[in-house]
Coordinates of C-alpha atoms in Angstrom, one line a residue:
M1 CA 147.3 87.5 63.5
G2 CA 148.1 83.8 64.2
D3 CA 147.1 84.0 67.8
I4 CA 144.9 80.9 68.5
L5 CA 142.6 81.3 71.4
A6 CA 140.7 78.6 73.3
A7 CA 136.9 78.2 73.0
D8 CA 136.5 80.6 75.9
G9 CA 137.6 83.4 73.7
T10 CA 140.4 84.7 76.0
T11 CA 142.9 81.9 76.8
L12 CA 145.9 82.1 74.4
I13 CA 146.9 78.6 73.4
K14 CA 149.7 79.6 71.0
S15 CA 150.9 82.1 68.5
S16 CA 151.1 80.2 65.3
N17 CA 153.8 80.8 62.7
D18 CA 152.3 78.4 60.1
P19 CA 150.1 80.2 57.5
D20 CA 149.0 78.2 54.5
F21 CA 146.0 78.9 52.2
N22 CA 144.9 82.4 51.3
G23 CA 141.4 83.0 50.0
V24 CA 140.0 86.3 48.6
I25 CA 136.4 87.4 48.9
S26 CA 135.1 90.7 47.4
D27 CA 133.8 93.1 50.0
G28 CA 131.3 94.4 47.5
G29 CA 133.2 97.8 47.3
T30 CA 136.7 98.8 46.5
G31 CA 138.5 95.9 48.1
F32 CA 138.4 92.4 49.4
Y33 CA 138.6 90.2 52.5
L34 CA 141.7 88.0 52.8
Y35 CA 141.1 84.8 54.7
T36 CA 144.3 83.0 55.8
N37 CA 144.6 79.5 57.2
W38 CA 146.8 78.8 60.2
E39 CA 148.0 75.2 59.9
D40 CA 148.3 74.3 63.5
R41 CA 146.9 72.2 66.4
P42 CA 144.3 73.5 67.0
G43 CA 144.0 75.3 63.7
S44 CA 142.4 78.7 62.9
M45 CA 141.8 81.3 60.3
S46 CA 142.4 85.0 60.2
R47 CA 140.6 87.7 58.2
M48 CA 141.6 91.2 57.1
N49 CA 140.1 93.7 54.8
L50 CA 142.1 95.5 52.1
S51 CA 140.5 98.3 50.1
N52 CA 141.1 101.6 48.3
L53 CA 143.8 100.6 45.8
G54 CA 146.1 103.6 45.4
A55 CA 147.3 104.9 42.0
G56 CA 150.4 103.4 40.4
E57 CA 152.2 101.1 42.8
T58 CA 151.2 102.7 46.1
G59 CA 149.1 99.6 47.1
Y60 CA 146.0 99.4 49.2
Q61 CA 145.4 102.5 51.3
N62 CA 143.2 100.8 53.8
I63 CA 144.2 97.6 55.6
S64 CA 142.2 96.4 58.5
L65 CA 143.1 93.3 60.5
E66 CA 139.8 92.0 61.7
G67 CA 141.3 89.2 63.7
M68 CA 141.0 85.4 64.1
L69 CA 137.7 83.6 63.4
D70 CA 135.9 82.0 66.3
F71 CA 135.6 78.3 65.6
S72 CA 134.0 77.4 69.0
S73 CA 130.6 76.9 67.3
V74 CA 132.0 73.8 65.7
D75 CA 134.2 72.8 68.7
G76 CA 137.3 74.1 67.0
T77 CA 139.2 73.2 63.9
W78 CA 142.3 71.2 63.2
V79 CA 145.4 71.8 61.0
N80 CA 143.8 74.2 58.5
C81 CA 145.8 73.4 55.5
F82 CA 145.1 74.3 51.8
G83 CA 141.7 75.5 50.6
T84 CA 139.7 77.1 47.8
V85 CA 136.9 79.6 47.4
S86 CA 133.5 78.2 46.4
P87 CA 131.7 79.5 43.3
W88 CA 129.2 81.2 45.7
G89 CA 132.0 83.1 47.4
T90 CA 132.8 81.3 50.6
P91 CA 136.3 80.0 51.7
L92 CA 136.6 76.3 52.0
T93 CA 139.3 75.4 54.5
A94 CA 140.7 71.9 54.8
E95 CA 141.3 70.1 58.1
E96 CA 144.3 67.8 57.6
L97 CA 143.6 65.0 60.0
Y98 CA 146.8 63.0 60.7
F99 CA 145.1 60.0 62.5
D100 CA 145.1 57.0 60.1
D101 CA 143.6 55.0 63.0
T102 CA 141.0 56.7 65.1
A103 CA 142.0 54.3 68.0
D104 CA 145.2 56.4 68.3
W105 CA 143.1 59.4 69.3
F106 CA 142.7 57.7 72.7
D107 CA 146.2 56.2 73.1
E108 CA 148.5 58.1 75.4
S109 CA 151.5 56.2 74.0
Y110 CA 150.8 57.4 70.4
Q111 CA 153.6 59.6 69.1
Y112 CA 151.1 62.4 68.1
F113 CA 149.0 62.2 71.2
S114 CA 149.8 65.8 72.0
N115 CA 147.5 66.7 69.1
P116 CA 144.2 65.7 70.6
Q117 CA 145.6 67.0 73.9
S118 CA 145.7 70.5 72.3
L119 CA 142.0 70.2 71.4
A120 CA 141.2 69.1 74.9
Q121 CA 143.0 72.3 76.0
Y122 CA 141.0 74.3 73.5
L123 CA 137.7 72.9 74.8
G124 CA 138.7 73.3 78.4
Y125 CA 138.9 69.6 79.2
P126 CA 141.6 68.1 81.5
T127 CA 144.6 67.5 79.2
D128 CA 145.6 64.5 81.3
G129 CA 142.5 62.7 80.0
S130 CA 140.9 62.3 83.5
G131 CA 137.6 63.8 82.2
A132 CA 135.9 64.5 79.0
W133 CA 137.8 64.1 75.7
P134 CA 137.4 65.6 72.2
N135 CA 135.1 63.6 69.9
P136 CA 137.4 62.4 67.1
Y137 CA 134.6 62.5 64.6
K138 CA 134.2 66.3 64.9
Y139 CA 137.5 66.8 63.1
G140 CA 138.9 66.0 59.7
Y141 CA 136.5 67.8 57.3
I142 CA 136.2 70.6 54.8
V143 CA 134.9 73.6 56.7
E144 CA 132.8 76.2 54.9
V145 CA 133.4 79.7 56.2
G146 CA 130.4 81.9 56.0
T147 CA 127.5 81.8 53.5
S148 CA 127.2 83.7 50.2
S149 CA 125.8 86.6 52.2
T150 CA 128.0 86.4 55.3
A151 CA 131.5 85.6 54.1
A152 CA 132.0 89.3 53.3
D153 CA 129.9 90.6 56.2
P154 CA 131.7 93.5 57.8
A155 CA 130.9 92.1 61.3
L156 CA 133.4 89.3 61.9
A157 CA 131.0 87.7 64.5
N158 CA 128.5 87.1 61.7
V159 CA 130.8 84.7 59.8
E160 CA 129.0 81.4 60.1
L161 CA 130.9 78.0 60.1
N162 CA 129.8 74.6 58.8
K163 CA 131.8 71.4 58.6
L164 CA 130.9 69.5 55.4
E165 CA 130.9 66.0 56.9
L166 CA 129.4 64.5 53.7
Q167 CA 132.6 65.2 51.9
G168 CA 134.4 62.7 54.1
R169 CA 136.7 62.6 57.0
F170 CA 140.4 62.1 56.2
S171 CA 143.6 64.2 55.8
H172 CA 142.0 66.8 53.7
E173 CA 144.5 68.9 51.7
N174 CA 142.0 70.6 49.5
S175 CA 138.6 70.6 47.9
V176 CA 137.6 72.2 44.6
V177 CA 134.0 72.8 43.5
M178 CA 133.3 72.4 39.8
P179 CA 131.2 74.9 37.7
D180 CA 128.1 72.6 37.9
Q181 CA 128.2 73.7 41.6
K182 CA 127.5 70.1 42.5
T183 CA 130.7 68.1 42.0
V184 CA 133.6 68.5 44.4
F185 CA 137.0 66.8 44.0
L186 CA 139.0 66.2 47.2
S187 CA 142.6 65.4 47.9
D188 CA 143.9 63.3 50.8
D189 CA 147.4 64.0 52.2
G190 CA 149.4 61.1 53.6
T191 CA 150.8 57.7 52.7
G192 CA 148.4 55.1 51.2
V193 CA 145.6 57.6 50.6
V194 CA 142.5 57.9 48.4
F195 CA 141.2 60.4 45.8
F196 CA 137.6 61.3 46.6
K197 CA 134.6 62.9 44.8
F198 CA 131.4 64.3 46.2
V199 CA 128.3 65.0 44.1
A200 CA 125.6 67.1 45.8
D201 CA 121.9 66.4 45.1
A202 CA 121.3 70.0 44.2
A203 CA 123.6 72.8 42.9
G204 CA 125.0 75.0 45.6
D205 CA 123.7 72.9 48.4
M206 CA 126.2 70.6 50.1
S207 CA 123.8 69.3 52.7
S208 CA 123.0 66.1 50.9
G209 CA 124.8 64.0 48.2
T210 CA 126.9 61.0 47.4
L211 CA 130.5 60.4 48.2
Y212 CA 132.8 58.4 45.8
A213 CA 136.3 57.1 45.8
A214 CA 138.6 56.5 42.8
K215 CA 139.7 53.1 41.6
V216 CA 142.6 53.6 39.2
T217 CA 144.2 51.4 36.5
Q218 CA 147.7 52.2 35.6
T219 CA 148.9 52.2 31.9
N220 CA 149.6 48.6 31.2
G221 CA 153.3 47.8 31.3
V222 CA 154.4 51.4 32.0
S223 CA 156.2 52.2 35.2
D224 CA 157.9 55.4 34.1
P225 CA 156.2 58.2 36.1
S226 CA 156.5 60.6 33.2
E227 CA 154.4 58.3 31.0
A228 CA 152.2 56.2 33.3
A229 CA 148.6 57.5 33.3
F230 CA 145.7 56.3 35.5
A231 CA 142.2 55.5 34.2
I232 CA 139.7 56.4 36.9
E233 CA 136.6 54.5 37.9
W234 CA 134.5 56.1 40.6
I235 CA 133.2 53.7 43.3
E236 CA 130.1 54.9 45.2
L237 CA 130.6 54.8 48.9
A238 CA 127.3 56.1 50.1
H239 CA 124.6 58.8 49.8
G240 CA 123.9 60.8 52.9
A241 CA 122.3 63.8 54.5
E242 CA 124.3 66.2 56.7
A243 CA 121.8 66.1 59.6
D244 CA 121.9 62.3 59.8
I245 CA 125.7 62.2 59.8
E246 CA 125.9 64.9 62.5
A247 CA 123.5 62.9 64.6
A248 CA 125.8 59.8 64.2
I249 CA 128.8 61.9 65.2
A250 CA 127.1 62.9 68.4
E251 CA 126.8 59.3 69.4
Y252 CA 130.6 59.4 70.1
D253 CA 130.6 62.5 72.3
A254 CA 130.9 60.4 75.5
G255 CA 134.2 58.8 74.6
T256 CA 137.1 59.2 77.1
L257 CA 140.6 57.8 77.5
A258 CA 139.2 55.4 80.0
S259 CA 136.3 54.4 77.8
P260 CA 137.1 55.2 74.1
S261 CA 134.2 55.4 71.6
Y262 CA 134.9 55.0 67.9
I263 CA 134.1 52.9 64.8
T264 CA 136.3 49.8 64.9
D265 CA 138.0 48.1 62.0
Q266 CA 135.7 45.1 62.4
Q267 CA 132.7 47.3 62.2
I268 CA 134.0 48.9 59.0
N269 CA 134.7 45.4 57.5
D270 CA 131.2 44.2 58.5
W271 CA 129.6 47.3 57.0
A272 CA 131.5 46.8 53.7
E273 CA 130.6 43.0 53.6
A274 CA 126.9 43.8 54.0
K275 CA 127.1 46.5 51.4
L276 CA 128.9 44.2 48.9
S277 CA 127.3 40.9 50.0
Q278 CA 130.8 39.5 50.1
D279 CA 133.0 37.9 52.7
L280 CA 136.0 40.2 52.9
D281 CA 137.9 38.9 56.0
G282 CA 137.8 35.2 55.2
S283 CA 135.4 34.4 58.1
G284 CA 133.4 32.1 55.9
S285 CA 130.2 34.3 56.0
V286 CA 128.9 37.7 55.1
A287 CA 128.5 39.9 58.2
A288 CA 125.4 41.8 59.1
D289 CA 125.6 45.6 58.9
P290 CA 126.3 46.9 62.4
F291 CA 124.7 50.3 61.6
T292 CA 121.4 51.6 60.3
D293 CA 123.2 54.2 58.3
D294 CA 126.4 54.5 56.2
R295 CA 128.5 56.3 58.8
P296 CA 131.8 54.5 57.9
A297 CA 131.7 56.1 54.5
F298 CA 131.7 59.6 55.9
L299 CA 133.5 59.1 59.3
E300 CA 136.1 56.5 58.3
S301 CA 136.2 57.4 54.7
R302 CA 139.7 56.1 53.7
K303 CA 139.2 52.7 55.3
A304 CA 135.7 52.5 54.0
A305 CA 136.8 53.3 50.5
V306 CA 139.5 50.7 50.4
A307 CA 137.1 48.1 51.8
L308 CA 134.8 48.7 48.9
G309 CA 137.6 48.4 46.4
A310 CA 139.0 51.9 45.9
T311 CA 142.7 52.6 45.4
G312 CA 144.4 53.5 48.7
E313 CA 147.9 53.9 47.4
F314 CA 148.4 57.5 46.6
R315 CA 151.3 59.3 48.4
K316 CA 151.3 62.9 49.7
M317 CA 148.3 64.1 47.7
E318 CA 148.4 67.9 47.8
G319 CA 146.5 70.7 46.1
V320 CA 143.8 69.9 43.5
V321 CA 142.7 73.0 41.6
I322 CA 141.0 74.5 38.5
N323 CA 140.8 78.0 37.1
Y324 CA 137.2 78.6 37.8
G325 CA 136.8 81.1 35.0
L326 CA 138.1 78.8 32.3
A327 CA 136.2 75.8 33.7
D328 CA 133.0 77.8 33.9
N329 CA 133.4 79.1 30.4
W330 CA 133.8 75.6 29.1
W331 CA 130.9 74.3 31.1
N332 CA 128.4 77.0 30.6
A333 CA 129.5 78.7 27.3
G334 CA 131.3 75.9 25.4
A335 CA 133.9 78.5 24.3
A336 CA 136.9 77.6 22.1
D337 CA 139.3 78.0 25.1
G338 CA 137.3 75.3 26.9
D339 CA 140.1 72.9 26.1
Q340 CA 142.1 74.7 28.8
A341 CA 139.6 73.5 31.4
Y342 CA 142.0 71.2 33.2
M343 CA 142.2 70.2 36.8
Y344 CA 145.6 69.7 38.3
M345 CA 146.7 67.7 41.3
A346 CA 150.1 67.7 43.1
M347 CA 151.6 64.7 44.6
S348 CA 154.5 65.8 46.9
S349 CA 156.1 62.4 46.6
F350 CA 155.4 59.3 44.5
D351 CA 157.5 56.8 46.4
K352 CA 156.5 54.2 49.0
T353 CA 152.9 53.1 48.3
M354 CA 153.0 54.4 44.8
A355 CA 156.3 52.7 44.0
D356 CA 156.1 49.3 45.5
D357 CA 155.2 46.1 43.6
E358 CA 151.7 45.8 45.0
G359 CA 148.2 47.0 44.1
D360 CA 147.0 49.3 41.5
I361 CA 149.9 51.8 41.4
Q362 CA 153.4 50.5 40.7
L363 CA 155.6 53.4 39.5
D364 CA 159.4 53.5 39.3
G365 CA 160.1 55.5 42.5
T366 CA 163.7 56.3 41.7
H367 CA 162.9 60.0 41.7
G368 CA 159.8 59.7 43.8
P369 CA 160.9 62.0 46.7
C370 CA 160.7 64.9 44.2
G371 CA 157.0 64.6 43.4
V372 CA 154.8 65.0 40.4
V373 CA 151.8 67.1 39.2
Y374 CA 149.0 65.4 37.3
R375 CA 146.6 66.8 34.8
M376 CA 142.9 65.8 34.5
T377 CA 140.7 66.9 31.6
L378 CA 137.2 68.0 32.8
K379 CA 134.4 66.1 31.1
E380 CA 130.6 66.0 31.2
N381 CA 129.1 62.8 32.7
A382 CA 125.3 62.5 33.2
G383 CA 124.9 66.2 33.6
N384 CA 127.8 66.6 36.1
V385 CA 131.4 67.5 35.7
D386 CA 133.7 64.5 36.0
V387 CA 137.3 63.3 35.3
D388 CA 138.2 59.8 34.1
T389 CA 142.0 60.0 33.5
M390 CA 145.0 61.3 35.5
V391 CA 148.0 62.1 33.3
P392 CA 151.5 63.2 34.4
A393 CA 152.0 66.9 33.5
I394 CA 155.4 67.4 35.1
V395 CA 157.6 65.0 37.2
G396 CA 160.2 66.3 39.6
G397 CA 163.8 65.2 39.8
P398 CA 166.2 63.8 39.2
Y399 CA 166.7 62.8 42.8
Y400 CA 170.3 62.5 44.2
S401 CA 170.2 60.6 47.4
D402 CA 173.9 61.2 48.1
R403 CA 173.7 65.0 48.3
D404 CA 173.6 66.9 51.5
V405 CA 171.5 69.7 49.9
N406 CA 169.4 70.1 46.8
E407 CA 168.7 66.3 46.6
C408 CA 166.2 67.2 43.9
S409 CA 167.5 69.0 40.9
V410 CA 167.2 72.7 41.2
N411 CA 166.2 72.9 37.5
N412 CA 162.9 71.2 38.3
I413 CA 160.1 71.0 40.8
S414 CA 160.6 69.4 44.2
N415 CA 157.7 68.4 46.5
P416 CA 154.9 70.4 44.8
D417 CA 152.2 71.5 47.3
N418 CA 149.8 74.4 46.7
L419 CA 148.8 75.0 43.1
A420 CA 146.9 77.8 41.3
V421 CA 145.8 78.0 37.6
M422 CA 146.1 81.4 36.1
D423 CA 143.6 83.0 33.7
D424 CA 145.7 82.0 30.7
G425 CA 145.9 78.4 31.8
R426 CA 149.4 78.4 33.1
L427 CA 150.0 76.7 36.4
L428 CA 151.6 78.1 39.5
I429 CA 153.4 75.4 41.6
G430 CA 154.4 76.2 45.1
E431 CA 157.0 74.0 46.8
D432 CA 157.0 72.7 50.3
T433 CA 160.3 70.9 50.3
G434 CA 163.4 70.0 52.2
N435 CA 165.0 68.7 49.0
H436 CA 165.7 72.2 47.7
E437 CA 167.8 74.6 49.8
N438 CA 165.2 77.3 49.0
N439 CA 161.5 76.7 48.3
V440 CA 160.4 78.4 45.1
I441 CA 157.3 79.0 43.1
W442 CA 157.3 77.8 39.5
V443 CA 155.3 78.9 36.5
Y444 CA 154.5 75.9 34.4
E445 CA 153.5 76.4 30.8
D446 CA 151.7 73.1 30.1
P447 CA 152.3 71.8 26.5
A448 CA 148.7 70.6 26.6
L449 CA 147.5 74.2 26.5

């Protein structure tokens, strides 16, 4: 477990010690399959079967480690971070792409150049860049593991893999599918990042649909992070079909260090100008669209979103989750406990781009290094699930910059990361922090329940 092999299936690249997300899929019998992300470069995922729960507290009698998934069919995967399980029973693992500028993928002087080098090693390319080089547009997506019929297939080799390019390319932390089985909300981990939404054309089919990005408006005159809410307007980036975007990605297969191939900032600007019929760069004219498709929306999603007016100021956006049972009950049954159908999102920090004096978000960042968790009430919009407001549920801190340890108060959360909503609506908050001497998991009883 944790051994990451090259695409040849035999060469050991590394033994990872960085597990992250766990997803559980029923095996149709007495147990389940446990899928575990390995947040590394290249990334991977393991699977084991647990069954035959013993009486009392004796635990599962049968535990079978099936091994690591083979991602070679999608040219490998990258920094498998958090994830969720889809309503149709497939793990959705998130590739957390750290390259804000795709040009850095081909820059030997870039501080994280060893990362694409590791993918070159995985693919069997020369790691000195003297030959073929990994296509940057093959990484940075939500990856669906299996189908509704194969995710729990007892033969590991039958687990199919599909990168969901239509849900955008960025530093994915997590995606969560709503009970309409069309709407997907997606978090973006980094500094100066974007909140995304994807709406599929048909329920349960992610192969075509529309990608959106959030434009937020902060509560007027309120900078206190415990009181400042954000109204959300969704800006449409583009509609697309998976086959078309995958064809566009293939156009960049030939890029090498000597001859890089990627979408330039100028091309993104020109695409946005043509889409908006507006001069964005002050050139004095509106540029012609350099593409016959909307590839910037799906392959350079963050830059494309900001160019079209979305808010690109969020900081360390982490897990975004619902309790699917509560949300499904609200959506399909309209039960009284539907008011517990909240979606939560963690921001590990709310300093820097969320706490400057520019743009849409201008919070007081005094305690920003300790983070915040936001609550969003699920709503119906034109037959789909939606959210239109982000409200602070719990804010970390106070932050003590002069301390050597426990810079964030130990009586409160610090750098919230993975989240899970329990069946009674209470929220589990997992820390990923250096501001507490020990990371802990909190149970949050939201007063909104």
